[in-house]
């Protein structure tokens, strides 16, 4: 009977984690929409610590004229300021798209505990699609990685953005 109780607790924790992942990925998608409205590549990120959002970000490379201003980097910088520490132990970063090598490296150096992303990046993904930076056993830090959360929605916003860009480019 005690074992059955244990399984109920475990199931409830898993359901809560799935619900959390969906909630925070929706917030990351909201940030991606902000980037899209600013004519930036629509990628959003959210950093969560102890169940609370402590930072958000969206791509700002064109706005800031900064090739490092990816959504994940923007969110990590803000989270470090909130926590008063560049080591972001115990945090989860949610990103609408699989991080690139630069962002994956920042997650490793920041000691992020968990990465949750939506769509795979089959050209530049560094959480397993092209490279494995985030959970590489040769590096000094590895994090739990979960991909595919709201993947269709995350992929769709990117595809729609680039489809519109190509159509505009073809027109003139």
C-alpha atoms as a PDB file:
ATOM      1  CA  UNK A   1       0.000   0.000   0.000  1.00  0.00           C
ATOM      2  CA  UNK A   2       2.848   2.381   0.741  1.00  0.00           C
ATOM      3  CA  UNK A   3       4.308   1.722  -2.681  1.00  0.00           C
ATOM      4  CA  UNK A   4       1.009   2.700  -4.332  1.00  0.00           C
ATOM      5  CA  UNK A   5       1.079   5.972  -2.360  1.00  0.00           C
ATOM      6  CA  UNK A   6       4.614   6.593  -3.578  1.00  0.00           C
ATOM      7  CA  UNK A   7       3.505   6.176  -7.189  1.00  0.00           C
ATOM      8  CA  UNK A   8       0.673   8.647  -6.702  1.00  0.00           C
ATOM      9  CA  UNK A   9       3.134  11.210  -5.361  1.00  0.00           C
ATOM     10  CA  UNK A  10       5.575  10.547  -8.191  1.00  0.00           C
ATOM     11  CA  UNK A  11       2.799  10.861 -10.788  1.00  0.00           C
ATOM     12  CA  UNK A  12       1.594  14.117  -9.236  1.00  0.00           C
ATOM     13  CA  UNK A  13       5.130  15.536  -9.335  1.00  0.00           C
ATOM     14  CA  UNK A  14       5.540  14.553 -12.981  1.00  0.00           C
ATOM     15  CA  UNK A  15       2.167  16.087 -13.884  1.00  0.00           C
ATOM     16  CA  UNK A  16       3.118  19.279 -12.041  1.00  0.00           C
ATOM     17  CA  UNK A  17       6.455  19.424 -13.875  1.00  0.00           C
ATOM     18  CA  UNK A  18       4.727  18.928 -17.238  1.00  0.00           C
ATOM     19  CA  UNK A  19       2.250  21.673 -16.380  1.00  0.00           C
ATOM     20  CA  UNK A  20       5.096  23.957 -15.290  1.00  0.00           C
ATOM     21  CA  UNK A  21       6.955  23.297 -18.511  1.00  0.00           C
ATOM     22  CA  UNK A  22       3.878  24.192 -20.559  1.00  0.00           C
ATOM     23  CA  UNK A  23       3.196  27.334 -18.520  1.00  0.00           C
ATOM     24  CA  UNK A  24       6.738  28.658 -18.808  1.00  0.00           C
ATOM     25  CA  UNK A  25       7.052  27.704 -22.481  1.00  0.00           C
ATOM     26  CA  UNK A  26       3.910  29.743 -23.173  1.00  0.00           C
ATOM     27  CA  UNK A  27       5.650  32.698 -21.536  1.00  0.00           C
ATOM     28  CA  UNK A  28       8.741  32.070 -23.688  1.00  0.00           C
ATOM     29  CA  UNK A  29       6.451  32.085 -26.750  1.00  0.00           C
ATOM     30  CA  UNK A  30       5.022  35.426 -25.602  1.00  0.00           C
ATOM     31  CA  UNK A  31       8.579  36.768 -25.575  1.00  0.00           C
ATOM     32  CA  UNK A  32       9.167  35.331 -29.047  1.00  0.00           C
ATOM     33  CA  UNK A  33       6.119  37.269 -30.251  1.00  0.00           C
ATOM     34  CA  UNK A  34       7.646  40.479 -28.848  1.00  0.00           C
ATOM     35  CA  UNK A  35      10.798  39.781 -30.867  1.00  0.00           C
ATOM     36  CA  UNK A  36       8.692  39.120 -33.955  1.00  0.00           C
ATOM     37  CA  UNK A  37       6.823  42.425 -33.507  1.00  0.00           C
ATOM     38  CA  UNK A  38      10.224  44.159 -33.427  1.00  0.00           C
ATOM     39  CA  UNK A  39      11.276  42.352 -36.640  1.00  0.00           C
ATOM     40  CA  UNK A  40      13.750  40.178 -34.743  1.00  0.00           C
ATOM     41  CA  UNK A  41      13.996  36.415 -35.202  1.00  0.00           C
ATOM     42  CA  UNK A  42      11.134  35.215 -32.945  1.00  0.00           C
ATOM     43  CA  UNK A  43      12.889  33.339 -30.173  1.00  0.00           C
ATOM     44  CA  UNK A  44      11.968  33.816 -26.524  1.00  0.00           C
ATOM     45  CA  UNK A  45      13.471  32.605 -23.265  1.00  0.00           C
ATOM     46  CA  UNK A  46      12.484  32.459 -19.605  1.00  0.00           C
ATOM     47  CA  UNK A  47      14.594  31.673 -16.533  1.00  0.00           C
ATOM     48  CA  UNK A  48      12.830  30.073 -13.572  1.00  0.00           C
ATOM     49  CA  UNK A  49      14.215  29.676 -10.042  1.00  0.00           C
ATOM     50  CA  UNK A  50      12.295  27.879  -7.292  1.00  0.00           C
ATOM     51  CA  UNK A  51       9.132  27.888  -9.393  1.00  0.00           C
ATOM     52  CA  UNK A  52       9.229  31.641 -10.046  1.00  0.00           C
ATOM     53  CA  UNK A  53      10.107  33.514 -13.217  1.00  0.00           C
ATOM     54  CA  UNK A  54      13.177  35.627 -12.480  1.00  0.00           C
ATOM     55  CA  UNK A  55      14.057  36.753 -16.011  1.00  0.00           C
ATOM     56  CA  UNK A  56      12.832  36.762 -19.578  1.00  0.00           C
ATOM     57  CA  UNK A  57      14.419  37.594 -22.894  1.00  0.00           C
ATOM     58  CA  UNK A  58      13.884  37.714 -26.601  1.00  0.00           C
ATOM     59  CA  UNK A  59      16.215  38.052 -29.563  1.00  0.00           C
ATOM     60  CA  UNK A  60      17.628  41.594 -29.781  1.00  0.00           C
ATOM     61  CA  UNK A  61      20.547  41.195 -32.162  1.00  0.00           C
ATOM     62  CA  UNK A  62      19.317  43.796 -34.649  1.00  0.00           C
ATOM     63  CA  UNK A  63      17.948  46.185 -32.027  1.00  0.00           C
ATOM     64  CA  UNK A  64      21.154  46.158 -29.999  1.00  0.00           C
ATOM     65  CA  UNK A  65      23.521  45.669 -32.950  1.00  0.00           C
ATOM     66  CA  UNK A  66      24.918  42.810 -30.881  1.00  0.00           C
ATOM     67  CA  UNK A  67      25.497  39.338 -32.318  1.00  0.00           C
ATOM     68  CA  UNK A  68      25.400  37.884 -28.790  1.00  0.00           C
ATOM     69  CA  UNK A  69      21.957  39.287 -27.925  1.00  0.00           C
ATOM     70  CA  UNK A  70      20.156  35.975 -28.379  1.00  0.00           C
ATOM     71  CA  UNK A  71      17.066  35.407 -26.241  1.00  0.00           C
ATOM     72  CA  UNK A  72      18.874  32.934 -23.980  1.00  0.00           C
ATOM     73  CA  UNK A  73      21.830  35.271 -23.360  1.00  0.00           C
ATOM     74  CA  UNK A  74      19.519  38.225 -22.642  1.00  0.00           C
ATOM     75  CA  UNK A  75      17.568  36.117 -20.127  1.00  0.00           C
ATOM     76  CA  UNK A  76      20.727  34.682 -18.506  1.00  0.00           C
ATOM     77  CA  UNK A  77      22.207  38.163 -18.017  1.00  0.00           C
ATOM     78  CA  UNK A  78      19.012  39.382 -16.378  1.00  0.00           C
ATOM     79  CA  UNK A  79      18.785  36.272 -14.165  1.00  0.00           C
ATOM     80  CA  UNK A  80      22.373  36.712 -12.952  1.00  0.00           C
ATOM     81  CA  UNK A  81      21.563  40.271 -11.907  1.00  0.00           C
ATOM     82  CA  UNK A  82      18.421  39.158 -10.060  1.00  0.00           C
ATOM     83  CA  UNK A  83      20.291  36.406  -8.195  1.00  0.00           C
ATOM     84  CA  UNK A  84      23.414  38.513  -7.708  1.00  0.00           C
ATOM     85  CA  UNK A  85      25.547  35.678  -9.019  1.00  0.00           C
ATOM     86  CA  UNK A  86      26.718  34.510 -12.434  1.00  0.00           C
ATOM     87  CA  UNK A  87      26.247  30.925 -11.284  1.00  0.00           C
ATOM     88  CA  UNK A  88      22.621  30.113 -11.862  1.00  0.00           C
ATOM     89  CA  UNK A  89      22.463  26.877  -9.886  1.00  0.00           C
ATOM     90  CA  UNK A  90      18.958  25.511  -9.480  1.00  0.00           C
ATOM     91  CA  UNK A  91      17.554  27.407 -12.455  1.00  0.00           C
ATOM     92  CA  UNK A  92      15.699  26.185 -15.508  1.00  0.00           C
ATOM     93  CA  UNK A  93      15.930  28.004 -18.805  1.00  0.00           C
ATOM     94  CA  UNK A  94      13.019  27.688 -21.231  1.00  0.00           C
ATOM     95  CA  UNK A  95      13.715  28.548 -24.865  1.00  0.00           C
ATOM     96  CA  UNK A  96      11.371  28.333 -27.804  1.00  0.00           C
ATOM     97  CA  UNK A  97      14.199  26.976 -29.969  1.00  0.00           C
ATOM     98  CA  UNK A  98      17.109  24.664 -29.185  1.00  0.00           C
ATOM     99  CA  UNK A  99      20.070  26.853 -28.171  1.00  0.00           C
ATOM    100  CA  UNK A 100      23.028  27.424 -30.479  1.00  0.00           C
ATOM    101  CA  UNK A 101      26.630  26.675 -29.458  1.00  0.00           C
ATOM    102  CA  UNK A 102      27.140  30.164 -28.005  1.00  0.00           C
ATOM    103  CA  UNK A 103      23.994  29.963 -25.891  1.00  0.00           C
ATOM    104  CA  UNK A 104      24.665  26.352 -24.916  1.00  0.00           C
ATOM    105  CA  UNK A 105      28.131  27.392 -23.737  1.00  0.00           C
ATOM    106  CA  UNK A 106      26.621  30.219 -21.691  1.00  0.00           C
ATOM    107  CA  UNK A 107      24.204  27.751 -20.085  1.00  0.00           C
ATOM    108  CA  UNK A 108      27.142  25.530 -19.145  1.00  0.00           C
ATOM    109  CA  UNK A 109      29.257  28.418 -17.797  1.00  0.00           C
ATOM    110  CA  UNK A 110      26.221  29.746 -15.915  1.00  0.00           C
ATOM    111  CA  UNK A 111      25.670  26.332 -14.314  1.00  0.00           C
ATOM    112  CA  UNK A 112      22.004  26.237 -15.333  1.00  0.00           C
ATOM    113  CA  UNK A 113      20.486  23.043 -13.936  1.00  0.00           C
ATOM    114  CA  UNK A 114      17.860  22.342 -16.571  1.00  0.00           C
ATOM    115  CA  UNK A 115      17.135  23.332 -20.148  1.00  0.00           C
ATOM    116  CA  UNK A 116      13.683  22.983 -21.703  1.00  0.00           C
ATOM    117  CA  UNK A 117      13.269  23.937 -25.346  1.00  0.00           C
ATOM    118  CA  UNK A 118      10.545  23.787 -27.947  1.00  0.00           C
ATOM    119  CA  UNK A 119      11.645  23.325 -31.551  1.00  0.00           C
ATOM    120  CA  UNK A 120      14.846  21.600 -32.607  1.00  0.00           C
ATOM    121  CA  UNK A 121      17.355  23.651 -34.571  1.00  0.00           C
ATOM    122  CA  UNK A 122      18.550  21.218 -37.215  1.00  0.00           C
ATOM    123  CA  UNK A 123      21.143  23.677 -38.541  1.00  0.00           C
ATOM    124  CA  UNK A 124      22.744  25.051 -35.384  1.00  0.00           C
ATOM    125  CA  UNK A 125      21.273  23.251 -32.348  1.00  0.00           C
ATOM    126  CA  UNK A 126      23.748  22.585 -29.557  1.00  0.00           C
ATOM    127  CA  UNK A 127      21.574  20.472 -27.272  1.00  0.00           C
ATOM    128  CA  UNK A 128      21.807  17.363 -29.408  1.00  0.00           C
ATOM    129  CA  UNK A 129      20.581  18.172 -32.925  1.00  0.00           C
ATOM    130  CA  UNK A 130      23.916  19.230 -34.422  1.00  0.00           C
ATOM    131  CA  UNK A 131      26.242  19.545 -31.430  1.00  0.00           C
ATOM    132  CA  UNK A 132      26.021  18.398 -27.831  1.00  0.00           C
ATOM    133  CA  UNK A 133      27.205  21.252 -25.637  1.00  0.00           C
ATOM    134  CA  UNK A 134      24.540  21.238 -22.921  1.00  0.00           C
ATOM    135  CA  UNK A 135      25.013  17.673 -21.703  1.00  0.00           C
ATOM    136  CA  UNK A 136      28.510  16.920 -22.955  1.00  0.00           C
ATOM    137  CA  UNK A 137      30.322  14.578 -20.531  1.00  0.00           C
ATOM    138  CA  UNK A 138      33.665  16.170 -21.455  1.00  0.00           C
ATOM    139  CA  UNK A 139      32.628  19.555 -20.033  1.00  0.00           C
ATOM    140  CA  UNK A 140      32.750  20.593 -16.391  1.00  0.00           C
ATOM    141  CA  UNK A 141      28.966  21.007 -16.104  1.00  0.00           C
ATOM    142  CA  UNK A 142      26.019  19.199 -17.613  1.00  0.00           C
ATOM    143  CA  UNK A 143      22.355  19.951 -17.289  1.00  0.00           C
ATOM    144  CA  UNK A 144      19.164  18.030 -17.712  1.00  0.00           C
ATOM    145  CA  UNK A 145      17.831  18.666 -21.226  1.00  0.00           C
ATOM    146  CA  UNK A 146      14.238  18.286 -22.336  1.00  0.00           C
ATOM    147  CA  UNK A 147      13.299  19.148 -25.905  1.00  0.00           C
ATOM    148  CA  UNK A 148      10.063  19.174 -27.837  1.00  0.00           C
ATOM    149  CA  UNK A 149       7.850  21.072 -25.380  1.00  0.00           C
ATOM    150  CA  UNK A 150       5.221  22.826 -27.513  1.00  0.00           C
ATOM    151  CA  UNK A 151       7.471  22.078 -30.482  1.00  0.00           C
ATOM    152  CA  UNK A 152       4.792  22.657 -33.116  1.00  0.00           C
ATOM    153  CA  UNK A 153       3.886  26.111 -31.817  1.00  0.00           C
ATOM    154  CA  UNK A 154       7.547  27.061 -31.448  1.00  0.00           C
ATOM    155  CA  UNK A 155       8.396  25.823 -34.943  1.00  0.00           C
ATOM    156  CA  UNK A 156       5.349  27.530 -36.474  1.00  0.00           C
ATOM    157  CA  UNK A 157       6.256  31.016 -35.253  1.00  0.00           C
ATOM    158  CA  UNK A 158       9.732  30.631 -36.773  1.00  0.00           C
ATOM    159  CA  UNK A 159       8.457  29.213 -40.066  1.00  0.00           C
ATOM    160  CA  UNK A 160       5.807  31.932 -40.416  1.00  0.00           C
ATOM    161  CA  UNK A 161       8.391  34.656 -39.723  1.00  0.00           C
ATOM    162  CA  UNK A 162      10.829  33.399 -42.355  1.00  0.00           C
ATOM    163  CA  UNK A 163       8.041  32.687 -44.857  1.00  0.00           C
ATOM    164  CA  UNK A 164       6.977  36.348 -44.579  1.00  0.00           C
ATOM    165  CA  UNK A 165      10.588  37.505 -44.911  1.00  0.00           C
ATOM    166  CA  UNK A 166      11.079  35.450 -48.088  1.00  0.00           C
ATOM    167  CA  UNK A 167       7.810  36.762 -49.552  1.00  0.00           C
ATOM    168  CA  UNK A 168       8.844  40.369 -48.908  1.00  0.00           C
ATOM    169  CA  UNK A 169      12.275  39.687 -50.368  1.00  0.00           C
ATOM    170  CA  UNK A 170      10.749  38.127 -53.504  1.00  0.00           C
ATOM    171  CA  UNK A 171       8.444  41.124 -54.018  1.00  0.00           C
ATOM    172  CA  UNK A 172      11.104  43.728 -54.103  1.00  0.00           C
END
